[in-house]
Coordinates of C-alpha atoms and ligand atoms in Angstrom, one line a residue:
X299 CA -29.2 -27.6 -20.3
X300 CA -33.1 -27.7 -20.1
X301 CA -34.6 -29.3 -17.5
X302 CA -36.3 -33.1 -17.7
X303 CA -39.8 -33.1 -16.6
X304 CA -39.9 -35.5 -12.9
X305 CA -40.5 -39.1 -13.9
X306 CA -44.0 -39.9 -13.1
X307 CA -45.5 -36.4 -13.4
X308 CA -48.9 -36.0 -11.9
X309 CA -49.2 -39.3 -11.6
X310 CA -46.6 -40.1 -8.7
X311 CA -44.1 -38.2 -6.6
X312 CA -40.7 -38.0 -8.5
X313 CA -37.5 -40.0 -7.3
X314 CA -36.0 -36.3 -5.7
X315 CA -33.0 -35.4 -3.1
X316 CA -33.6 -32.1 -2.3
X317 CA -30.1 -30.3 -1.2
X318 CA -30.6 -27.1 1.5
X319 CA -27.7 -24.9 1.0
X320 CA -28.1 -23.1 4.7
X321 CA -30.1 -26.3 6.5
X322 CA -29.5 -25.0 9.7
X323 CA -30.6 -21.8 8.8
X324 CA -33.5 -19.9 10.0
X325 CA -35.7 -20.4 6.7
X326 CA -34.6 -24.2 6.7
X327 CA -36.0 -24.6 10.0
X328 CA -38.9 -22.8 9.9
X329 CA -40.3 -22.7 6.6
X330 CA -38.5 -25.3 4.6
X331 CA -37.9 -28.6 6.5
X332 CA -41.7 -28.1 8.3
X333 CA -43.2 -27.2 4.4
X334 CA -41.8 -30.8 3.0
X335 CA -43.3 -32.2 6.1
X336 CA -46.2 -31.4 5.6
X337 CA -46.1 -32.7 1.6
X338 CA -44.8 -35.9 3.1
X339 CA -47.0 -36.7 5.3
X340 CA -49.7 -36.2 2.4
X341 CA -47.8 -38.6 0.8
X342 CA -46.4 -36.7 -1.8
X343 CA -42.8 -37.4 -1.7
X344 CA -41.4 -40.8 -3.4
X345 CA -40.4 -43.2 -0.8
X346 CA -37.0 -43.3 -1.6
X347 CA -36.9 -39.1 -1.6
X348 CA -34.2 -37.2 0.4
X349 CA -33.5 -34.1 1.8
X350 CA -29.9 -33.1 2.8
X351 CA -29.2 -30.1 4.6
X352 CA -25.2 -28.6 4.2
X353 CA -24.2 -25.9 6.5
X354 CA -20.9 -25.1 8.2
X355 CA -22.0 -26.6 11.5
X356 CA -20.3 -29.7 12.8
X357 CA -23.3 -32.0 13.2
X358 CA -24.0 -35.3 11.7
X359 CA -27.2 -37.3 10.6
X360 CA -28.8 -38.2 13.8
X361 CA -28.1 -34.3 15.1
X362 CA -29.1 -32.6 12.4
X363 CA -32.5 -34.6 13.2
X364 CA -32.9 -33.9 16.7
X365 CA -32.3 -30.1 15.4
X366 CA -35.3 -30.8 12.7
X367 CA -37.4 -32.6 15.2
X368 CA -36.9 -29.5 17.4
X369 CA -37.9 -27.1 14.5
X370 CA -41.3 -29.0 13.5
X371 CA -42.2 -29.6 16.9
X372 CA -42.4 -25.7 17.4
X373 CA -44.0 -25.0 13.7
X374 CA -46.1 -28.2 13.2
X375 CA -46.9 -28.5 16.9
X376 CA -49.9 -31.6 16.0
X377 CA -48.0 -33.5 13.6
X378 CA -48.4 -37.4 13.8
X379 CA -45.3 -39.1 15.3
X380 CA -45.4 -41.7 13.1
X381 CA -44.9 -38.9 10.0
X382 CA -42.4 -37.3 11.8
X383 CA -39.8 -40.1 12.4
X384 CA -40.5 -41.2 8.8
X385 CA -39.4 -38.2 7.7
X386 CA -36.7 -37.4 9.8
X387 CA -35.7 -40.6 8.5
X388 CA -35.3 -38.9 5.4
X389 CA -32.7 -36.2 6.3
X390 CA -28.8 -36.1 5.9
X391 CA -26.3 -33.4 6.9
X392 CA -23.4 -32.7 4.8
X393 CA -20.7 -30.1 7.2
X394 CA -18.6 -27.9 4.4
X395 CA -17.3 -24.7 3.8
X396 CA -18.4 -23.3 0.9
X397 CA -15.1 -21.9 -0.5
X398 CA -13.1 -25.6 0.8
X399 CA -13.0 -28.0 -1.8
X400 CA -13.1 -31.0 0.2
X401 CA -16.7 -31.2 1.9
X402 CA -17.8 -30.9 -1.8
X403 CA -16.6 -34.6 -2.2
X404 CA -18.6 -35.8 0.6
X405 CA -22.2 -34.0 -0.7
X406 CA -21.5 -36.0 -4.1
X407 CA -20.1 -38.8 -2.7
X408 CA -23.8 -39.0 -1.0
X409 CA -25.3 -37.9 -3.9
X410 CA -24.1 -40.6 -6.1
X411 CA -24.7 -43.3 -2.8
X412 CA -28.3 -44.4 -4.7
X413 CA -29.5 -48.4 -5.2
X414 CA -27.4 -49.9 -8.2
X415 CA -29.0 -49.7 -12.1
X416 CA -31.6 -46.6 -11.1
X417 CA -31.1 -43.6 -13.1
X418 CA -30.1 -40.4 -10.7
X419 CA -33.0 -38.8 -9.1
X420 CA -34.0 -34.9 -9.4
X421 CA -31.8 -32.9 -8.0
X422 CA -33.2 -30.3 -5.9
X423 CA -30.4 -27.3 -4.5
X424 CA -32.3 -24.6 -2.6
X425 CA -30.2 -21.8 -2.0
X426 CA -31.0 -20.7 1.5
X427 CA -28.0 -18.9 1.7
X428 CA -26.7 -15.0 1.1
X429 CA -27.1 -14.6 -2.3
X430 CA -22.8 -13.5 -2.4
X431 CA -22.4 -17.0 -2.0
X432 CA -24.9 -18.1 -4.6
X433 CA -22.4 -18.2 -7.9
X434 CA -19.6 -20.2 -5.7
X435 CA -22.2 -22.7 -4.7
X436 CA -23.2 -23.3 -8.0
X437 CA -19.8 -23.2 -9.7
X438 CA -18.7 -26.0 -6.8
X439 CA -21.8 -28.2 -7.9
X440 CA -20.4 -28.4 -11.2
X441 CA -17.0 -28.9 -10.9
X442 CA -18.1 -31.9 -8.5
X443 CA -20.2 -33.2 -11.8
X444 CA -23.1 -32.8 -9.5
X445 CA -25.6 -31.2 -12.3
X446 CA -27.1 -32.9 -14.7
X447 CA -30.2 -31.7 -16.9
X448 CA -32.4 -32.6 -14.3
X449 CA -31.1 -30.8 -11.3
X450 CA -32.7 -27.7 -10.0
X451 CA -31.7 -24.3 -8.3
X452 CA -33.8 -22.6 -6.2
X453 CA -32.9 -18.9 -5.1
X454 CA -34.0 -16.6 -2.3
X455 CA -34.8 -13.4 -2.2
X456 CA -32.8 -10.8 -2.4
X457 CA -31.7 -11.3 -5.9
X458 CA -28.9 -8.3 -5.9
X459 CA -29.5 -5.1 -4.4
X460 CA -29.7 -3.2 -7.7
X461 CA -30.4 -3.7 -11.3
X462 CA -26.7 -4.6 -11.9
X463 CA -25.9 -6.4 -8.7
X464 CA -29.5 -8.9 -9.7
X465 CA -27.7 -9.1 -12.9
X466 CA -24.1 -10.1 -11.3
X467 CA -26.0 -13.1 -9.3
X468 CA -28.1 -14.1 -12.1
X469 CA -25.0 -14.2 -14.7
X470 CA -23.2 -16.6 -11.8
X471 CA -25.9 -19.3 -11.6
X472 CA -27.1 -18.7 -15.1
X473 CA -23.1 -20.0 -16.0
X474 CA -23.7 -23.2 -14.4
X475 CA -27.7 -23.7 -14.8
X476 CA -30.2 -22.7 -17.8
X477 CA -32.8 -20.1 -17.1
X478 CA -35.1 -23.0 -17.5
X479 CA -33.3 -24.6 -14.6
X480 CA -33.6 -21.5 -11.9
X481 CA -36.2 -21.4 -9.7
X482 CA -36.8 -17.9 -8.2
X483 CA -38.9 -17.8 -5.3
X484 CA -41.4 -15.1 -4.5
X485 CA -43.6 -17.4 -1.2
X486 CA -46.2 -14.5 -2.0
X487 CA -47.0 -16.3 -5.1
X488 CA -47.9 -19.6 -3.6
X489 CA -50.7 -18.1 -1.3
X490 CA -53.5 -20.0 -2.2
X491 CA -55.3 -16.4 -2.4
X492 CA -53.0 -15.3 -5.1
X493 CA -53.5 -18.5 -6.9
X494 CA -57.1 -17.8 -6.7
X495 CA -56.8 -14.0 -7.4
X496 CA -56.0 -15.7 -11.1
X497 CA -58.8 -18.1 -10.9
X498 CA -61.4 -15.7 -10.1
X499 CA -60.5 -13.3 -12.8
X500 CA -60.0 -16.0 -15.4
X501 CA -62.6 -18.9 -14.6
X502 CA -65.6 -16.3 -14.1
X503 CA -67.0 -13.9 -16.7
X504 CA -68.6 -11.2 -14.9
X505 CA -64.7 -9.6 -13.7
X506 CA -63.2 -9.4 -17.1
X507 CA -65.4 -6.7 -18.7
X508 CA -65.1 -4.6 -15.7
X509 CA -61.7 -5.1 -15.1
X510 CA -60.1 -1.8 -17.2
X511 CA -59.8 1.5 -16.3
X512 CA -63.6 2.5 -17.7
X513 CA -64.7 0.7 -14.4
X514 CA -62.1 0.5 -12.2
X515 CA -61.0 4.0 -10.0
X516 CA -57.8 2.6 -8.3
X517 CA -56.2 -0.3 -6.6
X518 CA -54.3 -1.0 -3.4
X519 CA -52.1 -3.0 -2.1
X520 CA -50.6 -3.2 1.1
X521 CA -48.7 -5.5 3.0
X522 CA -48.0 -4.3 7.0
X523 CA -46.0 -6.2 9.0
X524 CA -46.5 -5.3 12.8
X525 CA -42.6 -6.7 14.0
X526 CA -39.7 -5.1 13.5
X527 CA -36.6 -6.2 11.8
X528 CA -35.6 -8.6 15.0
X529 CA -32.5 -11.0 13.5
X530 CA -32.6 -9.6 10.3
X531 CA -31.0 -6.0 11.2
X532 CA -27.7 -6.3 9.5
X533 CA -29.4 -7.3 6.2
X534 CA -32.1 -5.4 6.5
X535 CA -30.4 -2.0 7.1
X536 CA -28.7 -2.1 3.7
X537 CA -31.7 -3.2 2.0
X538 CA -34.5 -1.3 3.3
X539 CA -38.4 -1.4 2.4
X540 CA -38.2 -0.2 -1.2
X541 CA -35.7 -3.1 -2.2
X542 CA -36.7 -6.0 0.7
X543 CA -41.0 -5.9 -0.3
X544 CA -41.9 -3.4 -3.0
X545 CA -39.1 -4.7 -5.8
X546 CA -40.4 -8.3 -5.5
X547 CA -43.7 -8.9 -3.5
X548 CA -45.7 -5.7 -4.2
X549 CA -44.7 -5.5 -7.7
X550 CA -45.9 -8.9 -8.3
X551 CA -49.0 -8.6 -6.7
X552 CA -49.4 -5.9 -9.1
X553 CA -48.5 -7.9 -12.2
X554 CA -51.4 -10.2 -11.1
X555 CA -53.8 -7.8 -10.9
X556 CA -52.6 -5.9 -14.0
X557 CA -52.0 -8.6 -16.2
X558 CA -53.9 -9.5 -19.5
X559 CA -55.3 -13.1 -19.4
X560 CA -52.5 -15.6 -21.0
X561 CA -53.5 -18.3 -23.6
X562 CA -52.8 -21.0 -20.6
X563 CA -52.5 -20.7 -17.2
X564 CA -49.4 -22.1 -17.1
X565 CA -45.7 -21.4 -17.2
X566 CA -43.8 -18.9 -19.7
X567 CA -47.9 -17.6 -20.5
X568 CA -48.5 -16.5 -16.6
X569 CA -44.6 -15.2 -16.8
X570 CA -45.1 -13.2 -20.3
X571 CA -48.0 -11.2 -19.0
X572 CA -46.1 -10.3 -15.4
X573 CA -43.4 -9.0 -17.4
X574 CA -45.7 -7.1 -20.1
X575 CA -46.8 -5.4 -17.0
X576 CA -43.0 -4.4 -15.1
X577 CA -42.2 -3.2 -18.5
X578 CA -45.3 -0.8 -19.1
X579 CA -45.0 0.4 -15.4
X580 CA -44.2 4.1 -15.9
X581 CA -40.8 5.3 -15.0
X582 CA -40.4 7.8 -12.0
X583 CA -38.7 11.3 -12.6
X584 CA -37.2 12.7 -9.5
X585 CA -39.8 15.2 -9.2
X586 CA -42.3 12.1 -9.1
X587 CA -40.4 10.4 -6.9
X588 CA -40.3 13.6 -4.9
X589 CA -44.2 13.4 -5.4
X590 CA -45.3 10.1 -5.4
X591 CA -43.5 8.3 -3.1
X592 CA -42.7 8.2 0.6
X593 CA -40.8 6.7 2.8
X594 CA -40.8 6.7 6.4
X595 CA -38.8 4.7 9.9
X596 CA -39.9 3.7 12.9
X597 CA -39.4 5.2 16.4
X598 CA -40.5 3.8 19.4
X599 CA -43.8 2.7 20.4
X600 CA -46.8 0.3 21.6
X601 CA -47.3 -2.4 19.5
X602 CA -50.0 -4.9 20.7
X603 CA -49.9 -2.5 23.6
X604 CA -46.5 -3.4 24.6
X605 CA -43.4 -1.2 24.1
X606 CA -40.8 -1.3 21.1
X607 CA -38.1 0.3 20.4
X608 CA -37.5 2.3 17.5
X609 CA -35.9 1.1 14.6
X610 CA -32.4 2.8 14.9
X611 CA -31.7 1.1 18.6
X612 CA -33.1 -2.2 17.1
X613 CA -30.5 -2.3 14.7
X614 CA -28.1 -0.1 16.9
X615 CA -27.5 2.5 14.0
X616 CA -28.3 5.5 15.7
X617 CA -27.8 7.6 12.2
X618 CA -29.5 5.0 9.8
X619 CA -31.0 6.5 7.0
X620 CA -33.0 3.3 6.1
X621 CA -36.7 3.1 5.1
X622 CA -38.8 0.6 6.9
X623 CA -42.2 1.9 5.2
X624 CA -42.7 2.9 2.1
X625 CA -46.0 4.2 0.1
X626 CA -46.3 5.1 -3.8
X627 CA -48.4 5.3 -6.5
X628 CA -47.6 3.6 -9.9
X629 CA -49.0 3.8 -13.1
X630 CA -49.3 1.0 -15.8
X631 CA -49.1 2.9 -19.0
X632 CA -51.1 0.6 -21.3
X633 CA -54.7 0.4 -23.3
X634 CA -56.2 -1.2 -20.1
X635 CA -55.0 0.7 -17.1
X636 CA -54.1 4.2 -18.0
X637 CA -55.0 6.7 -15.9
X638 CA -55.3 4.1 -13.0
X639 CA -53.5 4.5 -9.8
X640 CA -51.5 1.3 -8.0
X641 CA -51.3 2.5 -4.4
X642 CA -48.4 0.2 -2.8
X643 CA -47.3 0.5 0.9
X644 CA -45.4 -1.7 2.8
X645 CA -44.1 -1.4 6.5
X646 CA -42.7 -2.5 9.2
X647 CA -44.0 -2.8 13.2
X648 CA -47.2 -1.3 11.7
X649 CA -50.5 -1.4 14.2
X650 CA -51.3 -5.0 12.5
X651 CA -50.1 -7.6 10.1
X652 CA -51.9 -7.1 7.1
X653 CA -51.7 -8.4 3.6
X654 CA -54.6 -7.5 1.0
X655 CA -55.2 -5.7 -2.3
X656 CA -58.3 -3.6 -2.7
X657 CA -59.5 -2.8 -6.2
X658 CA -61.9 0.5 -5.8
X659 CA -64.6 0.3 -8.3
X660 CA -66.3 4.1 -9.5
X661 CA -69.3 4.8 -8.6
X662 CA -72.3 4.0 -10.8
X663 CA -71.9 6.6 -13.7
X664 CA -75.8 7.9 -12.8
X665 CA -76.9 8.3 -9.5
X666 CA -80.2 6.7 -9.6
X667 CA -81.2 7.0 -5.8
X668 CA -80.1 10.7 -5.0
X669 CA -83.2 11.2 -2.4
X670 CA -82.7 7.7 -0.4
X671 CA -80.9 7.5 2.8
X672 CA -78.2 5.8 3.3
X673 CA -74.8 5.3 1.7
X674 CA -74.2 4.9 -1.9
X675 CA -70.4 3.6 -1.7
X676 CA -68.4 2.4 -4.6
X677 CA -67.8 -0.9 -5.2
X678 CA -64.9 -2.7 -3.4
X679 CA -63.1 -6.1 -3.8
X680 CA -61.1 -7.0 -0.9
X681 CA -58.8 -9.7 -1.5
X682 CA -57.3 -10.9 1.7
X683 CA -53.5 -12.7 1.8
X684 CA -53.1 -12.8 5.5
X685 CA -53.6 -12.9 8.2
X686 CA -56.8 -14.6 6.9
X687 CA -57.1 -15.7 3.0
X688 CA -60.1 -14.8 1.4
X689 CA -62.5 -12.2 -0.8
X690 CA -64.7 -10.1 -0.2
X691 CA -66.9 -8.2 -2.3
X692 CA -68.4 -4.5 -1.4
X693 CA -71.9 -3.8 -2.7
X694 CA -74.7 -1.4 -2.4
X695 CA -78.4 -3.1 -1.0
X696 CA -81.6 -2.1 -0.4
X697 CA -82.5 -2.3 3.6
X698 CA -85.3 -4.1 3.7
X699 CA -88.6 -2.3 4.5
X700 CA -91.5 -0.4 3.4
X701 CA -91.5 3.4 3.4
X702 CA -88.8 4.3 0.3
X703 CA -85.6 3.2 -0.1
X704 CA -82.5 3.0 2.1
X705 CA -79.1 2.2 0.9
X706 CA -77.2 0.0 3.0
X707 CA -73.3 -1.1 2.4
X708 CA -73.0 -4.8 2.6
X709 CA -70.8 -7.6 1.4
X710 CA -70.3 -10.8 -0.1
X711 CA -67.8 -13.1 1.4
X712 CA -65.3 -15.6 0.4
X713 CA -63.6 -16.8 3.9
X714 CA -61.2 -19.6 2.3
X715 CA -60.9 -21.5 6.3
X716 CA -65.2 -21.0 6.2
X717 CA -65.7 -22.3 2.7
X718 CA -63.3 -25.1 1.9
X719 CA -63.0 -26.7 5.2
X720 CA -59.7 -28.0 5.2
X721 CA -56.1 -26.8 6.0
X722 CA -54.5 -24.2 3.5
X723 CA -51.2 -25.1 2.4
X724 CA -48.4 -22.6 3.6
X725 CA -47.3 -21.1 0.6
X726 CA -44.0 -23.1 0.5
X727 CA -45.6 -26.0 0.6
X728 CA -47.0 -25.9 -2.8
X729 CA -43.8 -24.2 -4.4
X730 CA -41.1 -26.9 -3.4
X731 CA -43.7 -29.1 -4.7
X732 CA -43.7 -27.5 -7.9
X733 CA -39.9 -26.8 -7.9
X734 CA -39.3 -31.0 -7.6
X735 CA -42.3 -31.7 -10.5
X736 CA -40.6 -28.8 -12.9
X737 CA -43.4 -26.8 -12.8
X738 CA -42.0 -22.7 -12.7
X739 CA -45.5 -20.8 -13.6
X740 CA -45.3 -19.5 -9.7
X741 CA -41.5 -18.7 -9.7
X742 CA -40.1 -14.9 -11.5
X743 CA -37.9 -15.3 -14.9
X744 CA -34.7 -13.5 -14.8
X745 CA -36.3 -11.0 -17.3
X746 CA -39.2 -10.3 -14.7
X747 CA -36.3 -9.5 -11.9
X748 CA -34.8 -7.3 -14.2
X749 CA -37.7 -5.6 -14.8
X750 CA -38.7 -4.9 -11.6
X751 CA -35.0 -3.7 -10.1
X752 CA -35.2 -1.2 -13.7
X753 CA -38.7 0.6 -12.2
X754 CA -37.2 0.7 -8.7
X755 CA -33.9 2.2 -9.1
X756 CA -34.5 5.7 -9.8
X757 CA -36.5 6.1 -6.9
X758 CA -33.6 4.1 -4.8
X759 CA -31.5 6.9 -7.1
X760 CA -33.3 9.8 -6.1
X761 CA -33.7 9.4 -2.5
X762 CA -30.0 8.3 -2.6
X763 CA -29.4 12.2 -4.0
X764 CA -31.9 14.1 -1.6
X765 CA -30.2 14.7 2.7
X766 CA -33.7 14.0 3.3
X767 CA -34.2 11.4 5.7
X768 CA -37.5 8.9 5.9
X769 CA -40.1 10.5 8.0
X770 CA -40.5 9.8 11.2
X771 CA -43.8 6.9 12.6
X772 CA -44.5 5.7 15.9
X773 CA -44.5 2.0 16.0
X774 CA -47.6 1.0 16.0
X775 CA -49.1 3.0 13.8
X776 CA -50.6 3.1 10.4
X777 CA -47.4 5.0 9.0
X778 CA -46.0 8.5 8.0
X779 CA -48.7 10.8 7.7
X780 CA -47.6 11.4 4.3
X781 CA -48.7 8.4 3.4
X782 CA -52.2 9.5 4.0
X783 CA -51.9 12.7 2.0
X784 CA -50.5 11.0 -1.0
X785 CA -54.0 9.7 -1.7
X786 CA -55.8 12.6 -0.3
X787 CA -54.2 14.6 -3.0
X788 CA -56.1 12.5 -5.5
X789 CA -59.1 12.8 -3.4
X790 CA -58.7 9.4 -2.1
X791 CA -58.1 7.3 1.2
X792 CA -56.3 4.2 2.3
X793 CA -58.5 1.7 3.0
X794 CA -58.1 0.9 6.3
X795 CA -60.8 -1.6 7.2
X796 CA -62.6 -4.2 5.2
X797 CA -66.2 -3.3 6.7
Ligands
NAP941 P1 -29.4 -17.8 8.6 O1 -30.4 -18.2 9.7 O2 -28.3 -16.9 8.9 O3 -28.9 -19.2 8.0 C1 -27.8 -19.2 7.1 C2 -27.4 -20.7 6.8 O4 -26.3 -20.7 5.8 C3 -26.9 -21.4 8.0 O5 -27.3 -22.8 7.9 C4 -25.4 -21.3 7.9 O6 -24.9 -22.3 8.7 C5 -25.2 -21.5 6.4 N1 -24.0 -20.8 5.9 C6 -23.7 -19.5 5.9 N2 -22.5 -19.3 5.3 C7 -22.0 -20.5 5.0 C8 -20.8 -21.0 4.4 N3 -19.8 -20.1 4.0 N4 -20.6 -22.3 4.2 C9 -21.6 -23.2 4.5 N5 -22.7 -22.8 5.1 C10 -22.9 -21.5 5.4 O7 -30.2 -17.2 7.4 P2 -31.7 -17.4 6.9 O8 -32.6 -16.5 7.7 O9 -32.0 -18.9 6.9 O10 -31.7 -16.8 5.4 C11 -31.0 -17.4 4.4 C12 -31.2 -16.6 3.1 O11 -32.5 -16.6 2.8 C13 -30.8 -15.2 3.3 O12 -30.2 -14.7 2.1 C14 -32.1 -14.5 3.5 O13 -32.1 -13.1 3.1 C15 -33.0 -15.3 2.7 N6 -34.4 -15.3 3.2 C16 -34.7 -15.7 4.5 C17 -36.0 -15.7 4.9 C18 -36.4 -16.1 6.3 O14 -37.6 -16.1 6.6 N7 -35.4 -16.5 7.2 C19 -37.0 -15.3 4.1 C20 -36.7 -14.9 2.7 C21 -35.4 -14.9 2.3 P3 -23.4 -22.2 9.4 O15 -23.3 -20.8 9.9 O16 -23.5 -23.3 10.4 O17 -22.5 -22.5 8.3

């Protein structure tokens, strides 16, 4: 079954009812219902559009809106009342059981409740749900006759916990809904400053013929989180960094940085140059994952000068051998990057929430002012994903003054809130928006999930093998001091500041 474009396309909002497996869930409430919101109160969902949350939880319409009014009252604190009842007006709740047949009945029953003579709407079914449950759900929809080729399926993160358990979850919806139908959600990808990451290397000239390994030295990522694992412990502690950040987000940050420029900006092109890159990402021995990689877990300490408690007493595993940080280096063994480090860390209640790759630059290949004052540092461009989205560039300037020359470090800046004026989009807002038009350039193929779990699982192997344990970092904190040494092996440094 291959999807049907949504009627209308750019021109108006498609007829959609968008079903939230998990409605009263955590992401429902706080990301989801508050994201389509937003769209509709920019008018961009068709009048006659619904949204149908299906959870366990005895409620029924009118509570399951005093719930949602709840929830966007808390994450959309100065939205217009008149918006809000309008779209409260919107949502349904449907109580089942997943593995009980009978509640099914009731979801399509409402499904099918549309005006006489219209054709059946897009069908929207976010999976907001463990992912265990994802193949029943989607077997269910079918045998209820609820898909058609114009229904979607949207799945979280995590897609399996290893290369064949991703495969196991993507065999189960893929019996029920064509790859072209599946939907997989990276909310990293719908940062407007990963949108423009693309932009400004495509739809500019001056990056692309520095943008090799001739120019380039190295690039970082890093994505610090400075809370712990809170609600999340049980899931979290089987997962761990490696699998819960680096297999998805980091590595595709790193495809979009890595990537060759596709014909079109636009869906199986972007998709076909991520998944060039996961598969020319060099494979880890053990000794290189002894070498290249660490991994570290919180103990207690101040964060935002307040105490934490360490990781094992959040999650009340007092012999947890689970990694909340990790730090590695990657290669990409093609024509463009060889010989260029990726430096990727991730971590958990780290001294600040940080999200931003750095591409180093090498320094000018003659050094033109070697009497001046000053500093002569290479080239940087910071691209910030939170907390704040924007660039900025690191150059070299002449003070100003008579009497020789004096090198000063200065930068040019791209603050996205400063320039443009206007609210950004949260990130989900423009991917359920792109999910109800058909549109899956932002989402990752099956074959780019695959990709991704291949790299990471002999390093999940190998520290599986060693009795070492992840080092030791006081909350807090920048990381494991190995972290640091990892880099200043290769003569090089984290970059912790963007001054
Ligand atoms: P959650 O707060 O525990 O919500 C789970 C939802 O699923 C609830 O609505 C629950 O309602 C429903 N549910 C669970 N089992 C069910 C069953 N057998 N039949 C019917 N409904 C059932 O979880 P969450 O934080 O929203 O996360 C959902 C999924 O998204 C997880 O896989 C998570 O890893 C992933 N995810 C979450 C976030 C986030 O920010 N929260 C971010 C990325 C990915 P009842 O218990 O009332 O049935």
């Amino acid at each position: 079954m291959s999807p049907t474009p949504a009627p209308g396309g750019p021109a108006g909002p498609a007829s959609c009812d968008f079903v939230v497996f998990g409605g009263t869930g955590d992401l429902a409430l706080r990301k989801l219902l508050p994201a389509l919101f937003l769209r509709d109160a920019e008018d961009q969902l068709a009048d006659d559009a619904r949204i149908i949350g299906v959870s366990r939880a005895d409620v029924d319409d009118a509570a399951y809106r005093a719930g949602a009014r709840a929830g966007l009252a808390d994450h959309v604190p100065d939205a217009d009342p008149v918006a809000v009842d309008r779209f409260l007006g919107r949502l349904h709740h449907v109580p089942l059981e997943f593995d009980d047949a009978e509640g099914w009945h009731l979801l399509h029953g409402l499904l099918k409740n549309r005006p006489l003579g219209e054709p059946d709407p897009v069908r929207v079914f976010y999976l907001a749900v463990a992912p265990s449950l994802f193949g029943l759900i989607c077997e269910r929809l079918e045998q209820v006759g609820a898909v058609d080729e114009r229904s979607r399926v949207v799945m979280e993160k995590p897609i399996g916990h290893d290369l064949e358990s991703a495969r196991a979850v993507n065999d189960a919806v893929g019996r029920v809904f064509d790859e072209s139908q599946v939907f997989r959600i990276d909310h990293y990808l719908g940062k407007e400053s990963v949108q423009n990451l693309l932009v400004t290397r495509f739809a500019n000239t001056f990056l692309e013929p520095v943008w090799n390994a001739h120019w380039i030295d190295h690039v970082q990522i890093t994505v610090a989180e400075s809370l712990g694992v809170g609600s999340r412990g049980g899931y979290y502690d089987r997962a761990g960094a490696l699998r819960d950040m680096v297999q998805n987000h980091l590595l595709q940050l790193l495809c979009l940085v890595a990537m060759e420029p596709p014909t079109v900006a636009s869906r199986e092109d972007v998709r076909d140059e991520k998944l060039k890159v996961l598969k020319a990402l060099k494979p880890l021995t053990a000794a290189e994952v002894d070498r290249d990689t660490v991994r570290g877990r919180y103990g207690a300490g101040l964060v935002d000068g307040e105490p934490v408690a360490s990781y094992a007493e959040e999650v009340g595993v007092p012999d947890t051998r689970t990694e909340t940080y990790v730090a590695l280096k990657a290669e990409v063994n093609n024509w463009r990057w060889a010989g260029v480090p990726f430096y990727l860390r991730t971590g958990k209640r780290m001294d600040r929430r940080l999200s931003e790759i750095v591409v180093v630059f090498k320094q000018p290949p003659h050094a033109m002012f070697p009497h001046s004052e000053g500093v002569n540092e290479a080239n940087r461009l910071h691209i910030h994903l939170q907390p704040d989205e924007g660039m900025r560039m690191h150059m070299t300037a002449k003070e100003p003054g008579p009497g020789g020359i004096r090198l000063r470090p200065v930068s040019l800046d791209l603050s996205y809130a400063a320039t443009f004026e206007q609210r950004l989009p949260d990130a989900y807002e423009r991917l359920l928006m792109d999910v109800i038009r058909g549109n899956p350039t932002l989402f990752m193929r099956r074959d780019e999930v695959e990709a991704a779990w291949t790299w990471v699982e002999p390093i999940l192997d190998r520290w599986a093998s060693t009795p070492e344990r992840p080092r030791k970092y006081p909350a807090g904190t920048t990381g494991p001091t190995a972290a640091a040494t990892l880099l200043e092996r290769d003569g090089r440094a984290w970059q912790e500041t963007d001054q």
